Coordinates of C-alpha atoms and ligand atoms in Angstrom, one line a residue:
S302 CA 27.9 18.1 -29.5
T303 CA 28.0 14.6 -30.8
C304 CA 28.0 12.8 -27.5
D305 CA 24.8 14.4 -26.4
P306 CA 22.7 11.8 -24.6
W307 CA 19.3 13.3 -25.5
T308 CA 20.0 13.9 -29.1
A309 CA 21.2 10.3 -29.2
I310 CA 18.1 9.1 -27.5
S311 CA 15.8 10.6 -30.1
A312 CA 18.2 9.1 -32.6
V313 CA 17.7 5.6 -31.2
I314 CA 14.0 6.1 -31.2
R315 CA 14.4 6.8 -34.9
K316 CA 16.4 3.6 -35.0
K317 CA 19.6 5.4 -36.1
L318 CA 21.9 5.2 -33.2
Q319 CA 25.1 7.0 -33.8
G320 CA 28.0 7.2 -31.4
Y321 CA 28.2 7.3 -27.7
V322 CA 25.2 8.1 -25.5
G323 CA 26.4 7.8 -21.9
F324 CA 24.0 5.8 -19.9
A325 CA 25.7 2.5 -20.7
N326 CA 28.6 4.0 -18.7
L327 CA 26.5 4.7 -15.6
P328 CA 28.8 4.8 -12.5
N329 CA 27.0 1.8 -11.0
Q330 CA 27.5 -0.4 -13.9
V331 CA 28.5 -3.1 -11.4
H332 CA 24.8 -3.6 -11.1
R333 CA 24.9 -6.3 -13.7
K334 CA 21.4 -7.4 -12.9
S335 CA 19.8 -4.1 -13.8
V336 CA 22.1 -3.9 -16.8
K337 CA 20.6 -7.2 -18.0
K338 CA 17.0 -6.3 -17.0
G339 CA 17.4 -2.8 -18.4
F340 CA 17.0 0.4 -16.5
H341 CA 13.7 1.8 -15.8
F342 CA 13.6 5.5 -14.8
T343 CA 10.5 7.6 -14.2
V344 CA 10.5 11.4 -14.0
M345 CA 7.5 13.5 -13.1
I346 CA 7.1 17.0 -14.4
V347 CA 5.1 19.5 -12.4
G348 CA 4.4 23.2 -12.8
E349 CA 1.8 25.8 -13.9
S350 CA 0.9 25.7 -17.5
G351 CA 2.8 27.9 -19.9
L352 CA 6.1 27.4 -18.0
G353 CA 7.5 25.2 -20.8
K354 CA 6.9 21.7 -19.5
S355 CA 5.9 20.1 -22.8
T356 CA 8.7 21.9 -24.5
L357 CA 11.1 20.4 -22.0
V358 CA 9.7 16.9 -22.5
N359 CA 10.1 17.5 -26.2
T360 CA 13.6 18.8 -25.7
L361 CA 14.4 15.7 -23.7
F362 CA 12.9 13.2 -26.0
G363 CA 12.8 14.7 -29.4
T364 CA 9.7 16.3 -31.1
T365 CA 8.3 13.0 -32.5
L366 CA 7.4 11.8 -29.0
Y367 CA 5.2 14.6 -27.6
P368 CA 2.4 16.5 -29.4
N369 CA 3.8 19.9 -30.0
K370 CA 1.4 21.7 -27.8
G371 CA 3.6 24.8 -27.5
E372 CA 2.6 26.1 -30.9
T373 CA -1.1 25.2 -30.9
E374 CA -4.0 27.2 -29.6
P375 CA -5.2 26.3 -26.1
S376 CA -8.0 23.7 -26.5
D377 CA -11.6 24.6 -25.6
E378 CA -12.1 21.8 -23.2
T379 CA -10.8 22.9 -19.8
P380 CA -10.2 19.9 -17.5
K381 CA -11.5 20.3 -14.0
T382 CA -8.7 18.5 -12.2
V383 CA -5.0 17.9 -12.5
E384 CA -4.5 15.1 -15.0
I385 CA -1.7 12.6 -14.9
Q386 CA -0.3 11.6 -18.2
S387 CA 2.6 9.2 -18.7
L388 CA 4.8 8.8 -21.7
S389 CA 7.4 6.1 -22.1
A390 CA 10.3 5.5 -24.5
D391 CA 12.6 2.5 -24.8
I392 CA 16.1 3.4 -25.6
E393 CA 18.9 0.9 -26.2
E394 CA 22.6 1.5 -26.4
N395 CA 25.3 -1.1 -26.8
G396 CA 22.8 -3.8 -25.5
V397 CA 21.9 -1.7 -22.5
K398 CA 18.2 -0.9 -22.3
L399 CA 16.7 2.1 -20.7
R400 CA 13.0 2.6 -20.4
L401 CA 12.4 6.3 -19.6
T402 CA 8.9 7.4 -18.5
V403 CA 7.9 11.0 -18.2
V404 CA 4.8 11.6 -16.0
D405 CA 3.2 14.9 -16.9
T406 CA 0.6 16.7 -14.7
P407 CA -1.3 19.2 -16.9
G408 CA -3.8 21.3 -15.0
F409 CA -1.6 21.9 -11.9
G410 CA -2.1 25.5 -10.7
D411 CA -4.5 26.3 -13.5
F412 CA -7.7 26.7 -11.5
V413 CA -9.4 29.5 -9.6
N414 CA -8.8 27.6 -6.4
N415 CA -5.5 25.7 -6.5
E416 CA -5.4 24.9 -2.8
E417 CA -5.4 21.2 -3.5
S418 CA -3.5 21.0 -6.8
W419 CA -0.9 18.9 -5.0
K420 CA -3.4 16.3 -4.0
P421 CA -3.9 14.2 -7.2
I422 CA -0.1 14.3 -7.7
L423 CA 0.5 13.0 -4.2
E424 CA -2.2 10.4 -4.7
N425 CA -0.5 9.3 -8.0
I426 CA 2.9 8.9 -6.3
E427 CA 1.4 7.0 -3.4
A428 CA -0.6 4.8 -5.8
R429 CA 2.7 3.8 -7.4
F430 CA 4.1 3.0 -4.0
D431 CA 1.1 0.9 -3.3
A432 CA 1.4 -1.0 -6.6
Y433 CA 5.0 -1.8 -5.7
L434 CA 4.1 -2.8 -2.2
E435 CA 1.5 -5.1 -3.5
Q436 CA 4.0 -6.8 -5.8
E437 CA 6.4 -7.2 -2.8
N438 CA 3.7 -9.0 -0.9
R439 CA 3.2 -11.5 -3.7
V440 CA 4.7 -14.9 -3.4
N441 CA 6.2 -14.7 -6.8
R442 CA 8.4 -11.6 -6.8
R443 CA 10.3 -12.4 -10.0
K444 CA 8.5 -10.1 -12.3
M445 CA 8.5 -6.9 -10.2
V446 CA 7.7 -3.7 -12.2
D447 CA 9.0 -0.5 -10.7
N448 CA 6.7 2.3 -11.7
R449 CA 7.6 4.5 -8.7
V450 CA 8.5 8.1 -9.5
H451 CA 12.2 8.5 -9.1
A452 CA 12.4 12.2 -9.5
C453 CA 10.0 15.2 -9.7
I454 CA 11.1 18.2 -11.7
Y455 CA 9.2 21.2 -10.3
F456 CA 8.9 24.3 -12.5
I457 CA 9.3 27.6 -10.8
A458 CA 8.0 30.7 -12.7
P459 CA 10.8 33.1 -13.6
T460 CA 9.4 36.0 -11.5
G461 CA 12.7 36.9 -10.0
H462 CA 11.0 37.4 -6.6
S463 CA 10.5 34.4 -4.5
L464 CA 8.5 31.2 -4.3
K465 CA 4.7 31.5 -4.6
P466 CA 2.4 30.0 -1.9
L467 CA 1.5 27.3 -4.5
D468 CA 5.2 26.3 -4.9
V469 CA 5.7 26.2 -1.1
E470 CA 2.5 24.1 -0.6
F471 CA 3.4 21.6 -3.3
M472 CA 6.9 21.1 -2.2
R473 CA 5.9 20.8 1.5
R474 CA 3.3 18.2 0.7
L475 CA 5.5 16.2 -1.6
H476 CA 9.1 16.4 -0.2
T477 CA 8.9 13.3 1.8
K478 CA 7.4 11.3 -1.0
V479 CA 9.6 12.1 -4.0
N480 CA 13.0 13.4 -4.9
L481 CA 12.3 17.1 -5.6
I482 CA 14.4 18.8 -8.2
P483 CA 13.3 22.5 -8.6
V484 CA 14.1 24.3 -11.8
I485 CA 13.6 27.9 -12.9
A486 CA 11.5 27.8 -16.1
K487 CA 12.2 30.0 -19.1
S488 CA 15.4 31.3 -17.6
D489 CA 16.2 33.1 -20.8
T490 CA 13.8 35.8 -19.6
L491 CA 16.1 36.7 -16.8
T492 CA 19.6 38.2 -16.8
E493 CA 22.5 36.4 -15.4
D494 CA 22.5 38.5 -12.2
E495 CA 18.8 38.1 -11.8
I496 CA 19.2 34.3 -12.0
K497 CA 21.9 34.3 -9.4
Q498 CA 19.8 36.3 -7.0
F499 CA 16.6 34.4 -7.7
K500 CA 18.4 31.1 -7.1
Q501 CA 19.6 32.3 -3.7
R502 CA 16.0 33.5 -2.8
I503 CA 14.5 30.2 -3.8
L504 CA 17.1 28.2 -1.7
D505 CA 16.4 30.6 1.3
D506 CA 12.7 30.0 0.9
I507 CA 13.2 26.3 0.7
A508 CA 15.3 26.3 3.9
Y509 CA 12.9 28.6 5.7
H510 CA 10.0 26.3 5.0
K511 CA 12.1 23.3 6.0
I512 CA 11.6 21.7 2.6
Q513 CA 13.9 18.8 1.8
I514 CA 14.8 19.0 -1.9
Y515 CA 16.9 16.2 -3.4
Q516 CA 20.4 16.3 -1.9
A517 CA 22.9 14.3 -3.8
P518 CA 25.3 12.5 -1.4
Q519 CA 29.1 12.9 -1.9
Y520 CA 30.9 9.6 -1.6
E521 CA 34.5 9.8 -0.4
Y522 CA 35.4 6.8 -2.5
D523 CA 34.6 8.6 -5.7
D524 CA 37.5 9.8 -7.7
Q525 CA 38.4 13.5 -7.7
E526 CA 36.9 14.0 -11.2
T527 CA 33.5 12.5 -10.2
L528 CA 33.5 14.5 -7.0
A529 CA 34.2 17.7 -8.8
E530 CA 31.6 16.9 -11.5
N531 CA 28.9 16.2 -8.9
R532 CA 29.8 19.3 -6.9
E533 CA 29.4 21.3 -10.1
I534 CA 26.0 19.8 -10.9
I535 CA 24.7 20.2 -7.3
S536 CA 25.9 23.9 -7.2
K537 CA 23.5 24.6 -10.1
I538 CA 20.3 23.6 -8.2
P539 CA 17.7 25.1 -8.8
F540 CA 18.6 24.5 -12.5
A541 CA 17.9 27.6 -14.6
I542 CA 16.7 26.0 -17.8
V543 CA 15.8 26.9 -21.3
G544 CA 13.8 24.6 -23.5
S545 CA 13.2 24.6 -27.3
D546 CA 12.5 21.9 -29.8
K547 CA 13.3 24.2 -32.7
E548 CA 16.6 24.5 -34.4
V549 CA 17.9 28.0 -35.0
E550 CA 20.8 29.1 -37.2
L551 CA 23.9 30.7 -35.6
P552 CA 25.8 33.5 -37.3
D553 CA 28.5 30.9 -38.2
G554 CA 25.9 28.8 -40.0
R555 CA 25.7 26.0 -37.4
R556 CA 22.1 24.9 -36.6
V557 CA 21.5 24.3 -32.9
R558 CA 18.5 23.8 -30.6
G559 CA 17.8 27.2 -29.1
R560 CA 15.8 30.4 -28.9
K561 CA 16.5 33.3 -31.1
Y562 CA 16.5 36.9 -29.9
P563 CA 17.3 40.2 -31.6
W564 CA 20.5 40.3 -29.6
G565 CA 21.5 36.7 -30.3
V566 CA 20.7 33.0 -29.8
I567 CA 20.3 31.1 -26.5
E568 CA 21.5 27.6 -27.0
V569 CA 19.6 24.9 -25.2
D570 CA 22.6 22.5 -25.1
N571 CA 25.2 25.1 -24.2
E572 CA 26.3 24.9 -20.6
E573 CA 27.4 28.5 -20.8
H574 CA 23.9 29.6 -21.6
N575 CA 21.7 27.6 -19.2
D576 CA 21.6 24.6 -16.9
F577 CA 19.7 22.2 -19.1
V578 CA 22.7 20.1 -19.8
K579 CA 23.4 19.8 -16.1
L580 CA 19.9 18.7 -15.3
R581 CA 20.1 16.1 -18.1
Q582 CA 23.5 14.9 -16.9
M583 CA 22.2 14.5 -13.4
L584 CA 19.1 12.6 -14.4
I585 CA 20.6 10.3 -16.9
R586 CA 24.3 10.0 -16.3
T587 CA 25.5 10.9 -12.8
H588 CA 22.6 10.4 -10.4
M589 CA 20.1 8.0 -12.0
E590 CA 21.0 5.1 -9.8
E591 CA 21.3 7.3 -6.7
L592 CA 17.8 8.8 -7.3
K593 CA 16.4 5.3 -7.6
E594 CA 18.2 4.1 -4.5
H595 CA 17.0 7.1 -2.5
T596 CA 13.5 6.5 -3.7
N597 CA 13.6 2.9 -2.7
D598 CA 15.6 3.0 0.5
V599 CA 14.3 6.2 2.1
L600 CA 11.1 7.5 0.5
Y601 CA 9.4 4.2 -0.3
E602 CA 10.7 2.6 2.9
N603 CA 9.2 5.4 5.1
Y604 CA 5.9 5.2 3.2
R605 CA 5.8 1.4 3.6
S606 CA 6.5 1.4 7.4
E607 CA 4.0 4.2 8.0
K608 CA 1.4 2.2 6.0
L609 CA 2.1 -0.9 8.0
V610 CA 1.7 1.0 11.3
T611 CA -1.7 2.4 10.3
M612 CA -2.8 -1.1 9.1
G613 CA -1.6 -2.5 12.5
V614 CA -3.6 0.1 14.5
Q615 CA -6.7 -0.6 12.4
Q616 CA -6.4 -4.3 13.1
D617 CA -6.1 -3.7 16.9
Q618 CA -9.2 -1.7 16.9
T619 CA -11.0 -4.2 14.7
V620 CA -12.1 -1.4 12.5
F621 CA -13.1 -2.7 9.1
K622 CA -12.8 -0.1 6.4
E623 CA -14.6 -2.1 3.8
V624 CA -17.0 -1.2 1.0
N625 CA -19.7 -0.2 3.5
P626 CA -18.4 0.5 6.9
L627 CA -21.9 0.9 8.5
A628 CA -23.1 -2.5 7.3
K629 CA -19.8 -4.0 8.4
M630 CA -20.2 -2.5 11.9
E631 CA -23.8 -3.7 12.0
E632 CA -22.7 -7.2 11.1
E633 CA -20.0 -7.1 13.7
R634 CA -22.5 -6.1 16.3
A635 CA -24.9 -8.9 15.4
L636 CA -22.0 -11.4 15.6
H637 CA -21.0 -10.1 18.9
E638 CA -24.5 -10.3 20.3
A639 CA -24.9 -13.9 19.0
K640 CA -21.6 -14.7 20.8
L641 CA -22.9 -13.2 24.1
Q642 CA -26.1 -15.1 23.7
K643 CA -24.3 -18.4 23.3
M644 CA -22.1 -17.7 26.3
E645 CA -25.1 -17.0 28.4
T646 CA -26.8 -20.2 27.4
E647 CA -23.7 -22.1 28.1
M648 CA -23.4 -20.5 31.5
K649 CA -27.0 -21.3 32.3
M650 CA -26.4 -24.9 31.4
V651 CA -23.3 -25.2 33.5
F652 CA -25.2 -23.5 36.4
Q653 CA -28.0 -26.0 36.1
Q654 CA -25.7 -28.9 36.0
K655 CA -23.9 -27.7 39.1
V656 CA -27.2 -27.2 40.9
Q657 CA -28.3 -30.7 40.0
E658 CA -25.0 -32.1 41.2
K659 CA -25.4 -30.3 44.5
E660 CA -29.0 -31.4 44.9
A661 CA -28.0 -35.0 44.2
K662 CA -25.3 -34.8 46.8
L663 CA -27.6 -33.3 49.3
K664 CA -30.2 -36.0 48.6
Q665 CA -27.6 -38.6 49.0
S666 CA -26.4 -37.3 52.3
E667 CA -30.1 -37.0 53.4
E668 CA -30.6 -40.6 52.5
E669 CA -27.5 -41.5 54.3
L670 CA -28.7 -39.6 57.3
Y671 CA -32.1 -41.2 57.1
A672 CA -30.5 -44.6 56.7
R673 CA -28.4 -44.0 59.8
H674 CA -31.3 -42.7 61.6
K675 CA -33.3 -45.7 60.7
E676 CA -30.5 -48.0 61.7
M677 CA -30.2 -46.3 65.1
K678 CA -33.9 -46.4 65.5
D679 CA -34.0 -50.1 64.6
A680 CA -31.1 -50.8 67.0
L681 CA -32.9 -48.9 69.8
E682 CA -36.2 -50.7 69.0
K683 CA -34.3 -54.0 69.2
Q684 CA -32.8 -53.0 72.6
R685 CA -36.2 -52.0 73.8
L686 CA -37.7 -55.3 72.8
E687 CA -34.9 -57.2 74.5
L688 CA -35.4 -55.2 77.7
E689 CA -39.1 -55.8 77.5
E690 CA -38.5 -59.5 77.1
K691 CA -36.1 -59.5 80.1
K692 CA -38.6 -57.6 82.1
R693 CA -41.3 -60.1 81.3
R694 CA -39.1 -63.0 82.3
L695 CA -38.2 -61.4 85.5
E696 CA -41.7 -60.7 86.4
S697 CA -42.9 -64.2 85.6
G698 CA -39.8 -65.9 87.2
R699 CA -37.8 -65.6 90.4
P700 CA -37.8 -62.3 91.9
I701 CA -34.4 -60.7 91.5
T702 CA -32.7 -59.4 94.5
P703 CA -31.5 -55.8 94.5
E704 CA -27.9 -57.1 95.0
K705 CA -28.2 -59.4 92.0
A706 CA -29.9 -56.7 90.0
K707 CA -27.0 -54.4 90.9
K708 CA -24.6 -57.0 89.8
K709 CA -26.3 -57.4 86.5
G710 CA -26.3 -53.6 86.0
F711 CA -30.0 -53.0 86.4
S712 CA -31.0 -49.9 88.4
F713 CA -34.5 -49.4 89.5
N714 CA -36.3 -48.3 92.6
N715 CA -37.2 -51.4 94.5
K716 CA -40.1 -50.2 96.5
Ligands
GDP1300 P1 3.5 24.0 -20.6 O1 2.1 24.5 -20.6 O2 4.1 24.1 -19.3 O3 3.6 22.6 -21.2 O4 4.3 25.0 -21.6 P2 4.7 24.8 -23.1 O5 5.8 23.9 -23.3 O6 3.4 24.6 -23.9 O7 5.3 26.3 -23.4 C1 4.5 27.4 -23.4 C2 5.1 28.5 -24.2 O8 6.4 28.8 -23.6 C3 5.4 28.1 -25.6 O9 5.1 29.1 -26.5 C4 6.9 27.7 -25.6 O10 7.5 27.9 -26.9 C5 7.4 28.7 -24.6 N1 8.6 28.2 -24.0 C6 8.9 27.0 -23.6 N2 10.1 26.9 -23.0 C7 10.6 28.1 -23.0 C8 11.8 28.7 -22.6 O11 12.7 28.0 -22.0 N3 12.0 30.0 -22.7 C9 11.0 30.8 -23.3 N4 11.3 32.1 -23.5 N5 9.9 30.3 -23.8 C10 9.6 29.0 -23.6

């Protein structure tokens, strides 16, 4: 169709924009600021190799953007870890800019031991949160760049059975960090009935493992048409998709993107044939703002507060996780010892001072006592001398009569 967003996107990239694309009409166009700044949307693509991820990216962007890996021989160099590759395209329509970034994760599930395939992906998502957090903590917040992953398209192999342990593990590890959108890869290899049953199995598995895939909210204030459209999109999850970057000819001569089979053609952009159009609609037209809001308000916010809590706990315990934790601890210990030493010296000084004060006080009171003692002694000596003098006078002068002596207060035995 002519108003196909993705065809138009590749057209813009080729600088030949024709007609109506759709994202300029995003439901939240009231967000004037983001309209002016331009939209920035980041999608991550995860799944085992061979499931058609590169083909989907090419289908989304147009073949010029992604090396056409699908048709080439697998390269000799086998990477040992999951790689993270990111690809961006700037799209402009009617003065509205959209920067779309696709984060690819080649290598996921390709190793003998895939137990930790989810890990580099989780780390990448968290690193993007950290980068955003770091910007938020800056004084100048004017030039914030949002590289957070707003949606993660997870490719499920078209086995027709149920989720693999790898699928469950990945989704369980990631569901609180990113908006998970599961898709059934290469759905043209399954019949309509098989797809229906497989979808139900997948949803049952997801519920059983308590995995939270992206749930689009329904707003009561939306008009009936929007509500119906959203309901229709949500009802297709997990989207059964078909990718192809090749055009094939239909019996009526029209050329469409699709896959040709002896029994006919599966058209990529035909809603009757697969859910690719619904996935694209959800990402770019109906739920882009909502996916971004949920990433910011719920997923990022939870990550941020968890991070702050751990940092707070670390501060309380004065644990320093720096370059060399051992050296840091040793340094801490030395500092602590020096502090104790200083305290001890200070205490000794104070003690000595107190002792000196006490000693001085004691000495003073001793001196006082001594002085008083001397005073008393002197007074007694004086009295004694006076008495002696009196006695001499009495002995040399008139004898004193006992009566007189009594009168004067003397008492002695008058023999
Ligand atoms: P990736 O390793 O996940 O990136 O997968 P590719 O995109 O390289 O695709 C691997 C092979 O699957 C290629 O030969 C593609 O042509 C083919 N392929 C891609 N998408 C589909 C699809 O929807 N249906 C079918 N039947 N084959 C597909």
